[in-house]
XYZ file of C-alpha atoms in Angstrom:
91
model
C 36.433 -21.676 12.537
C 35.481 -25.244 11.778
C 36.181 -27.033 8.557
C 33.353 -27.796 6.117
C 31.570 -30.879 7.382
C 28.684 -30.903 4.922
C 30.025 -33.982 3.092
C 30.555 -36.043 6.256
C 27.704 -38.523 6.953
C 25.584 -37.471 9.924
C 26.275 -40.665 11.917
C 30.038 -39.861 11.847
C 29.653 -36.337 13.271
C 29.822 -35.640 16.963
C 26.838 -33.880 18.502
C 28.497 -30.421 18.613
C 29.360 -30.467 14.918
C 25.869 -31.673 14.105
C 24.331 -28.933 16.284
C 26.445 -26.291 14.547
C 25.368 -27.607 11.137
C 21.731 -27.389 12.231
C 22.260 -23.840 13.498
C 23.862 -22.784 10.200
C 21.084 -24.457 8.226
C 18.475 -22.747 10.391
C 20.173 -19.399 9.885
C 20.323 -19.968 6.115
C 16.619 -20.873 6.005
C 15.730 -17.881 8.154
C 17.731 -15.576 5.861
C 15.937 -17.005 2.798
C 12.557 -16.621 4.462
C 13.331 -13.128 5.758
C 14.561 -11.963 2.340
C 11.362 -13.278 0.756
C 9.281 -11.650 3.511
C 10.977 -8.273 2.996
C 10.411 -8.505 -0.766
C 6.740 -9.393 -0.222
C 6.379 -6.553 2.308
C 7.880 -4.032 -0.126
C 5.487 -5.182 -2.864
C 2.564 -4.930 -0.443
C 3.507 -1.407 0.695
C 4.065 -0.301 -2.903
C 0.643 -1.675 -3.896
C -0.929 -0.064 -0.832
C 0.541 3.343 -1.741
C -0.697 2.921 -5.323
C -4.228 2.073 -4.150
C -4.271 4.971 -1.690
C -3.174 7.318 -4.479
C -5.896 5.965 -6.795
C -8.532 6.526 -4.111
C -7.186 9.996 -3.380
C -7.341 10.850 -7.097
C -10.898 9.535 -7.275
C -11.885 11.506 -4.170
C -10.347 14.658 -5.634
C -12.146 14.212 -8.964
C -15.474 13.643 -7.181
C -14.850 16.728 -5.051
C -14.046 18.846 -8.119
C -17.127 17.533 -9.940
C -19.451 18.348 -7.033
C -17.829 21.714 -6.506
C -18.422 22.582 -10.172
C -22.015 21.269 -10.079
C -22.730 23.240 -6.901
C -21.419 26.430 -8.508
C -23.553 25.812 -11.593
C -26.695 25.207 -9.569
C -25.933 28.220 -7.365
C -25.587 30.444 -10.436
C -28.790 29.043 -11.828
C -30.585 29.652 -8.542
C -29.314 33.245 -8.358
C -30.352 33.836 -11.943
C -33.885 32.645 -11.217
C -33.948 34.588 -7.980
C -32.936 37.790 -9.763
C -35.474 37.134 -12.450
C -38.161 36.634 -9.817
C -37.136 39.768 -7.894
C -37.140 41.816 -11.071
C -40.623 40.574 -11.828
C -41.745 41.461 -8.312
C -40.345 44.977 -8.594
C -42.610 45.643 -11.504
C -45.671 45.267 -9.318
C-alpha cells in the first residue's frame, strides 16, 4: 500500500500517485453521495408506506360508511315495502 500523500503538493506528485489520490477522492465522494441517497430513499419509502396506509384507512372507512348507509336504506326500503304490501292485502 502507498504512504499517505495528502500533504504533498500536487506539483511534486508523479502522475500515478495523483491518479490514485483522485480515485480515492472519487470513491470517498461516491460513498458520501450513496450514503445520502440510501438515507433519502429510505425516508421516501417510509413516507410512501405511510401515505399508502393513510389512503387505505380512508378507503376502508368510506367503505364501512357506505356499507352501513346501504344497510340502513335497505332496511328502510323493506319496511316501507312491507307496510305497502300490508296495506294492499287489506283490499
